Short mmCIF file of C-alpha atoms and ligand atoms in Angstrom, two decimals:
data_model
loop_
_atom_site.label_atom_id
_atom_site.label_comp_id
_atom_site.label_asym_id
_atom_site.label_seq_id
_atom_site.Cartn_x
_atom_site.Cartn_y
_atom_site.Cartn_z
CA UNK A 248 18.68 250.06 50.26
CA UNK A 249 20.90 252.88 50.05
CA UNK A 250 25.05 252.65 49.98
CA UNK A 251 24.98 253.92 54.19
CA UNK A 252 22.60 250.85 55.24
CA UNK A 253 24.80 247.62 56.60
CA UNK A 254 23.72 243.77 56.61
CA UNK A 255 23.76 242.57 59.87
CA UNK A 256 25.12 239.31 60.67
CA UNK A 257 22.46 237.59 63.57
CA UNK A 258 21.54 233.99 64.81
CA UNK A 259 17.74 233.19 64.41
CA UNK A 260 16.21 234.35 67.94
CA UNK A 261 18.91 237.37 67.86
CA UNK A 262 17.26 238.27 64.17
CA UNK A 263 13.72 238.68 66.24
CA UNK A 264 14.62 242.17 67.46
CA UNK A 265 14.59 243.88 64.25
CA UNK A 266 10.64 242.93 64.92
CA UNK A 267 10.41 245.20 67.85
CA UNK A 268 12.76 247.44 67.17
CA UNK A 269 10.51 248.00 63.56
CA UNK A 270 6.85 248.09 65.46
CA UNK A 271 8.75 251.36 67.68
CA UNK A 272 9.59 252.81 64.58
CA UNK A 273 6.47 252.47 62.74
CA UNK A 274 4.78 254.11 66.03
CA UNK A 275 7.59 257.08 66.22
CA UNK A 276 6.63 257.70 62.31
CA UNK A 277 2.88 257.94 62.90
CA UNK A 278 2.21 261.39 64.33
CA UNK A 279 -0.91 259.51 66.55
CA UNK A 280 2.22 256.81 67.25
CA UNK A 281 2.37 254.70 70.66
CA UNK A 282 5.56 255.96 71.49
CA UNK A 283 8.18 257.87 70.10
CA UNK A 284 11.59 256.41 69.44
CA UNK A 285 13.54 258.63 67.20
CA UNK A 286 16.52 256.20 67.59
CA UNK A 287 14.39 253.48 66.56
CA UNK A 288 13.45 255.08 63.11
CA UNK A 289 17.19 256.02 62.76
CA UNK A 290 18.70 252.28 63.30
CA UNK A 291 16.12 250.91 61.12
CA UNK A 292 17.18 253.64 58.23
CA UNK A 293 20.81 252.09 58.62
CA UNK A 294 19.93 248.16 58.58
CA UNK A 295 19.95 246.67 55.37
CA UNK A 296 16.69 244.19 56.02
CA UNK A 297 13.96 243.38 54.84
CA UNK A 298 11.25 245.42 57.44
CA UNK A 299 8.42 245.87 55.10
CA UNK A 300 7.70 242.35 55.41
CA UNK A 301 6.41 243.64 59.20
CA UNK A 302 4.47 246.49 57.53
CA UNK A 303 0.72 246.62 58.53
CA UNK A 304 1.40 244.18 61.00
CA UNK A 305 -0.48 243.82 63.87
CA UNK A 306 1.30 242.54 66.55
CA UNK A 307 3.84 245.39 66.05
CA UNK A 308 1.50 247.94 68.08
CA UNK A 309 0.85 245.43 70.01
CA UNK A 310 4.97 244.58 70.82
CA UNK A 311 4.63 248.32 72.00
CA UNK A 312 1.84 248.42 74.32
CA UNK A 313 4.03 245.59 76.33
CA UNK A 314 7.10 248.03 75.85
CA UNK A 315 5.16 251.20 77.69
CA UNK A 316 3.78 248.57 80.28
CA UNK A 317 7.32 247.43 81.30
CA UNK A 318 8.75 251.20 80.87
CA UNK A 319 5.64 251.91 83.24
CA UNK A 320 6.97 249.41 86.09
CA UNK A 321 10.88 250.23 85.42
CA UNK A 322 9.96 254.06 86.67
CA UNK A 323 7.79 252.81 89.32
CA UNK A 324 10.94 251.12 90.66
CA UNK A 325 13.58 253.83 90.17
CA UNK A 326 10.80 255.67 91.99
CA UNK A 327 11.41 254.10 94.80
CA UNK A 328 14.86 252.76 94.36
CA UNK A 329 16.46 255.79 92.15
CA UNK A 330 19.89 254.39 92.26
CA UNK A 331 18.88 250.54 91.96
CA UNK A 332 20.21 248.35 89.26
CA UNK A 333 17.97 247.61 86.05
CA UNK A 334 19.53 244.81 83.91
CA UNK A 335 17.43 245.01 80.62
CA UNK A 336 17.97 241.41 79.02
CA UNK A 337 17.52 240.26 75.92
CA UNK A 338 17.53 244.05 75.50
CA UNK A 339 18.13 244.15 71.20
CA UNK A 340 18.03 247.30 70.14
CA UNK A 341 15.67 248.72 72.78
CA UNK A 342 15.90 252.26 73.98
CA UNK A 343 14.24 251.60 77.31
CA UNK A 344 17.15 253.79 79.16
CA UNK A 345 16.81 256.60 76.85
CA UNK A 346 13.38 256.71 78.06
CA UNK A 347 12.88 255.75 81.88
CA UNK A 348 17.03 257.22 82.77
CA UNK A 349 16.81 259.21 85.88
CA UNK A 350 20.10 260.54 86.42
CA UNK A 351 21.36 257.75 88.80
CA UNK A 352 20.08 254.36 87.83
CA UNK A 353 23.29 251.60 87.36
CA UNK A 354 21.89 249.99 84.05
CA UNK A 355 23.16 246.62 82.34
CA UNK A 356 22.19 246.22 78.71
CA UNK A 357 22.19 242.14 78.29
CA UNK A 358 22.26 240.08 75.28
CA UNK A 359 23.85 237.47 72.66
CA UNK A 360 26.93 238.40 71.09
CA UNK A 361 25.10 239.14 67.57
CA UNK A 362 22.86 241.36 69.26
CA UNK A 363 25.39 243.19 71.20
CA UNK A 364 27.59 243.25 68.36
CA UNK A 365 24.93 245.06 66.52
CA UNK A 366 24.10 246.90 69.65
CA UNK A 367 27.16 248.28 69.87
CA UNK A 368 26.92 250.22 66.59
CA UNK A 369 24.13 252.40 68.05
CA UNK A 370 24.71 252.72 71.88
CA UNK A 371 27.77 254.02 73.69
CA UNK A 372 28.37 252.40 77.27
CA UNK A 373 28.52 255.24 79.62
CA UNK A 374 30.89 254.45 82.43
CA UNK A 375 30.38 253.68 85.40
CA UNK A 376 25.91 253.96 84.67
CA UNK A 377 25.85 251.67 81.92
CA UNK A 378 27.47 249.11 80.33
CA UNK A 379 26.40 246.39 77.72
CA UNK A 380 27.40 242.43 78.22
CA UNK A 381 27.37 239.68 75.92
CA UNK A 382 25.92 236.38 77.44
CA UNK A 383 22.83 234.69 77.40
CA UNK A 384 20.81 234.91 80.22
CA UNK A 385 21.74 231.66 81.35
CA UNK A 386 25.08 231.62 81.75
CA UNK A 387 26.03 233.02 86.00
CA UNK A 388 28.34 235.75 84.47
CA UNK A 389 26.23 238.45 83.82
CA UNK A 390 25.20 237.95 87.15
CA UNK A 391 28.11 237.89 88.81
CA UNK A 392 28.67 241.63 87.30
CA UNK A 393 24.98 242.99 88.60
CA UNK A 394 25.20 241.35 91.80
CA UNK A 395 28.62 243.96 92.22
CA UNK A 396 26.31 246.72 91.23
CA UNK A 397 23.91 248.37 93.92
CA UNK A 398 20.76 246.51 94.67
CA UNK A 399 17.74 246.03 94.36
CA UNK A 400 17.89 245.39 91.11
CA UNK A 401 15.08 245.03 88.33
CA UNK A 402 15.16 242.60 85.46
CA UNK A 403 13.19 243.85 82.65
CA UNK A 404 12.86 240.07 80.39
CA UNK A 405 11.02 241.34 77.29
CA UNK A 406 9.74 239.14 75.06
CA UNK A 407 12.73 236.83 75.16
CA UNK A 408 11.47 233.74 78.32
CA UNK A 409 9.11 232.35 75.23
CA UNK A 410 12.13 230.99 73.27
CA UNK A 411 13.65 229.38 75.70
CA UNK A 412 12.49 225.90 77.64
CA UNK A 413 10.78 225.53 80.53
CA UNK A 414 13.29 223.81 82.86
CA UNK A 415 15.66 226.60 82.03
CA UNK A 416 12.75 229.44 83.08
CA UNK A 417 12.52 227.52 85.75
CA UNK A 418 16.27 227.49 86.98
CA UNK A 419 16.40 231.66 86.36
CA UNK A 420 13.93 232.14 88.11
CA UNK A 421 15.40 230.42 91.32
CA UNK A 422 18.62 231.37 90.58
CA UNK A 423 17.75 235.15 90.52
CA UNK A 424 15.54 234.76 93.27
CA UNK A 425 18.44 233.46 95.57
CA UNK A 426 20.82 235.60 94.49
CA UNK A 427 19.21 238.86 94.04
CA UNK A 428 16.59 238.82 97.03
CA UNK A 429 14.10 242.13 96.89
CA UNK A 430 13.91 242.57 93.41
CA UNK A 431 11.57 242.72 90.67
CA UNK A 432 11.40 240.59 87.24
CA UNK A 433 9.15 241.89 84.71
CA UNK A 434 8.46 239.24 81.73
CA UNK A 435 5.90 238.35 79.07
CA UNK A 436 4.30 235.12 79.68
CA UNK A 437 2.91 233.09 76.40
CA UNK A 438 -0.18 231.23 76.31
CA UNK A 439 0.45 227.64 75.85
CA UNK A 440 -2.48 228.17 72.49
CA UNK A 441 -0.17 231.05 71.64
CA UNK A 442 2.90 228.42 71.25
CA UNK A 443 0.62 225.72 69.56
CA UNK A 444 -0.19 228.40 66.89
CA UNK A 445 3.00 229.94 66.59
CA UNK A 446 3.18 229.22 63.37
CA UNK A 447 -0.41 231.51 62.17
CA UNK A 448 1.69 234.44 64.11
CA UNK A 449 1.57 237.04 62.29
CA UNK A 450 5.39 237.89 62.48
CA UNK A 451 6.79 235.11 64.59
CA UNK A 452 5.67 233.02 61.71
CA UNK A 453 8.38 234.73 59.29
CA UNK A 454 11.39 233.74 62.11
CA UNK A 455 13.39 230.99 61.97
CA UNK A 456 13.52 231.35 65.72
CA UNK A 457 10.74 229.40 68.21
CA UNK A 458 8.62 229.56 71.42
CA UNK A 459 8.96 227.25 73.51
CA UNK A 460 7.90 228.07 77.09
CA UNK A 461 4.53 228.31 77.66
CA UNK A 462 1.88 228.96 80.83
CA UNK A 463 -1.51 229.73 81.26
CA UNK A 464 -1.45 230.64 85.05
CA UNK A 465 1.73 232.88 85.94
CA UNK A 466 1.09 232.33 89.45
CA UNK A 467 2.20 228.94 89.05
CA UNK A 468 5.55 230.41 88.54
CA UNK A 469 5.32 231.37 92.57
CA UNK A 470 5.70 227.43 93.03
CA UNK A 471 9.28 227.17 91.40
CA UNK A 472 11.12 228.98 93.73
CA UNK A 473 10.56 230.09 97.50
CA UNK A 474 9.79 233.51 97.83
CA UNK A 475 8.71 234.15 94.45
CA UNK A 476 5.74 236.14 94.54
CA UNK A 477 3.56 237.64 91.71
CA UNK A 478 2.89 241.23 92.46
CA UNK A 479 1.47 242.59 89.39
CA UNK A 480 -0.36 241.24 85.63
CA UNK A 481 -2.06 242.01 83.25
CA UNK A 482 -3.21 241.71 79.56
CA UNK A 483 -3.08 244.35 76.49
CA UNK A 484 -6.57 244.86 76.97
CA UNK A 485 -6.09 245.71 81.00
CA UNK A 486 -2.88 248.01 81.11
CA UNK A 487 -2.17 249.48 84.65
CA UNK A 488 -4.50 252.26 84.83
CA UNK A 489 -1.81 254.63 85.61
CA UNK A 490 -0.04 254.20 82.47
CA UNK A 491 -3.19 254.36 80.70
CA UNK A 492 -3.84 257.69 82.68
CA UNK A 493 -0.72 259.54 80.93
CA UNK A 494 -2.44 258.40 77.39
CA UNK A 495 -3.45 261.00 74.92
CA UNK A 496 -7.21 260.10 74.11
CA UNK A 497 -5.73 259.56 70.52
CA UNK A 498 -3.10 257.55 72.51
CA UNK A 499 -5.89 255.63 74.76
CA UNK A 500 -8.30 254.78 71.30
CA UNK A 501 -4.79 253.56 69.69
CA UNK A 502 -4.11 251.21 72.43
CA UNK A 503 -7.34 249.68 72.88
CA UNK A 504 -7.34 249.09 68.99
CA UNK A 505 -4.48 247.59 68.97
CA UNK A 506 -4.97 245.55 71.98
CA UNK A 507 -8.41 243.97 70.69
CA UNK A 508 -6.59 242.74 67.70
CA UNK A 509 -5.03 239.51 69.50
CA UNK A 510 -6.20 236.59 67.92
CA UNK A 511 -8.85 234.45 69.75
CA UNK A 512 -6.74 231.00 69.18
CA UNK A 513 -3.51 232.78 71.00
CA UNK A 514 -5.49 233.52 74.09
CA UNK A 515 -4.06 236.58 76.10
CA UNK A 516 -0.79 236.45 77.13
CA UNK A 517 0.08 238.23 80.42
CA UNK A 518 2.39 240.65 81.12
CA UNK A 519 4.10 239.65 84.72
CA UNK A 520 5.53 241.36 87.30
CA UNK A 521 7.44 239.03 90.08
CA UNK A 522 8.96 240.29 93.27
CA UNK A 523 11.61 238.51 94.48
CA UNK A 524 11.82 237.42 97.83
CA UNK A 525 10.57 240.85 99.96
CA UNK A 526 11.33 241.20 103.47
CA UNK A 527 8.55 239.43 104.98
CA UNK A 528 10.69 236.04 103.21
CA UNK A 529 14.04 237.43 105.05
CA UNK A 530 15.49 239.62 102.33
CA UNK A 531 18.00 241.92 103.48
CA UNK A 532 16.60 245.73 103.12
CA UNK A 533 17.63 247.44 100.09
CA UNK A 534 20.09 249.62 100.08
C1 SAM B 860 11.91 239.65 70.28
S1 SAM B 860 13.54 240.24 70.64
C2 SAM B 860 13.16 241.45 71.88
C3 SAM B 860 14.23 242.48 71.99
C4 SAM B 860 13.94 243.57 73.05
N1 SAM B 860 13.65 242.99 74.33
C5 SAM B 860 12.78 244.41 72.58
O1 SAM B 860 11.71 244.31 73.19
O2 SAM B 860 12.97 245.15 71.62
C6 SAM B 860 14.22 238.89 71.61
C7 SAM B 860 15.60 239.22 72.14
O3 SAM B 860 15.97 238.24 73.11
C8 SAM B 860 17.32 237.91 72.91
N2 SAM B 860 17.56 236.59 73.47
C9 SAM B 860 17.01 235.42 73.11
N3 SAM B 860 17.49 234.41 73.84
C10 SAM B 860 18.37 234.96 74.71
C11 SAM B 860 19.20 234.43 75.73
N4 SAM B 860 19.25 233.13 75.99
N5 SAM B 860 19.98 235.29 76.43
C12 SAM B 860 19.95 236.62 76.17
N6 SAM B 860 19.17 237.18 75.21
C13 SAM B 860 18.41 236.35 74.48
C14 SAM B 860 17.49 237.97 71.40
O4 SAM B 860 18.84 238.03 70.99
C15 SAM B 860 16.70 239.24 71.09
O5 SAM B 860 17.48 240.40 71.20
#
């Protein structure tokens, strides 16, 4: 490592975005990459960690296929909501706002303290568009601050619901669904084989940190809570067609590579998209 590179100082889930934020580098570097995140190859050039351990992994190409599918429904909601709220939890080290920023959108960059003190490094809050808070996604603070930002808002979970339990998915998802009626919640949803063989994970295997919450059937999730309703899903191997539309060919062929590397015994996880309460349940318009 050279003399500019620093050690950061993370819990064990918090250490799991230096996965990520690795598979977008590895991508920017390749010149037929996924995506390009010049920021992503510069933070990993100043961490003092151990990445290669990731190197010719396959589940980092696969970490950003579900990144350009939630970057995909972020812009299809400041399409129609161009000065909504996004609150990207769990957010790491993620660039999503570099890459989906309109101009206008009120963002909220959420995480644990070791992440946002890490975070904090690399990004600049840019008052009054975006700010970063430290909290875990269960604690009401962090939504006490969106909820005095303009609605609707969209909460962009990224691979973060696994590690936690399922009574506590269970009480976000109402929780966010009564307080932040007509909005969107985009998360990753782990198989419950994908959990039982956490451990023959490729990467997740090397992390100290655990999944925990499981489900087979997302729409089961519409149970939990009145008014939640799942609008959108799909696999790696059945992106939205219109993000798969903007591919390069060498783009498309990379994707469906990557995508037919999941594991048999992990099943396919989905990629959700929720809605909270519309208007037909008695949410207010948005503004
Ligand atoms: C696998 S990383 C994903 C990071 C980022 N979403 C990305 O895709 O690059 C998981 C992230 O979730 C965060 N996380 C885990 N549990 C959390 C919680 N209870 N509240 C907020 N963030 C949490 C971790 O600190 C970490 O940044």
């Amino acid at each position: 490592m050279g003399d500019t590179t620093f050690r950061p100082t993370l819990g064990a889930v918090e250490e799991t975005l230096l996965i990520t934020l690795y598979g977008r580098a590895v991508e920017t570097r390749d010149q037929n990459g996924l995506l390009d995140d010049p920021a992503a190859v510069a933070m990993v050039e100043a961490i003092d960690y151990d990445f290669a351990k990731f190197d010719g992994k396959p589940s980092l190409p696969r970490a950003c296929l579900r990144t350009l599918t939630f970057d995909h429904w972020v812009r299809a909601f400041l399409a129609e909501h161009p000065a909504g709220t996004v609150v990207e939890v769990g957010a790491g080290l993620n660039t999503r706002f570099e890459r989906v920023d309109n101009g206008r959108v009120r963002w909220i960059d959420l995480d644990l303290p070791g992440a946002i003190a890490l975070r904090r490094r690399f990004f600049r809050e840019d008052e009054p568009r975006r700010e970063m808070l430290a909290a875990s996604v269960l604690d009401t603070s962090w939504m006490d601050r969106a909820a005095g930002l303009p609605g609707p808002w969209f909460f962009s979970i990224e691979a973060v619901l696994p590690y936690l339990a399922e009574d506590r998915v269970r009480w976000l998802f109402a929780e966010l669904t009564r307080r932040f009626p007509g909005s969107r919640l985009a998360t990753d949803i782990a198989t419950t084989a994908m959990v039982a063989n956490q451990g023959k994970h490729d990467v997740v295997s090397m992390m100290a940190a655990r999944f925990d919450w499981a489900c087979d059937e997302p729409r089961d999730v519409e149970s939990w809570a009145p008014g939640v309703r799942l609008a959108e899903e799909c696999t790696l191997a059945t992106l939205p067609e219109e993000l798969v539309a903007g591919f390069s060919p060498a783009r498309r062929e990379r994707a469906r590579t990557a995508a037919e590397t999941v594991p048999e015994k992990f099943g396919s996880s989905r990629l959700s998209l929720f809605q909270l309460r519309g208007p037909e349940d008695g949410a207010a318009a948005p503004r």
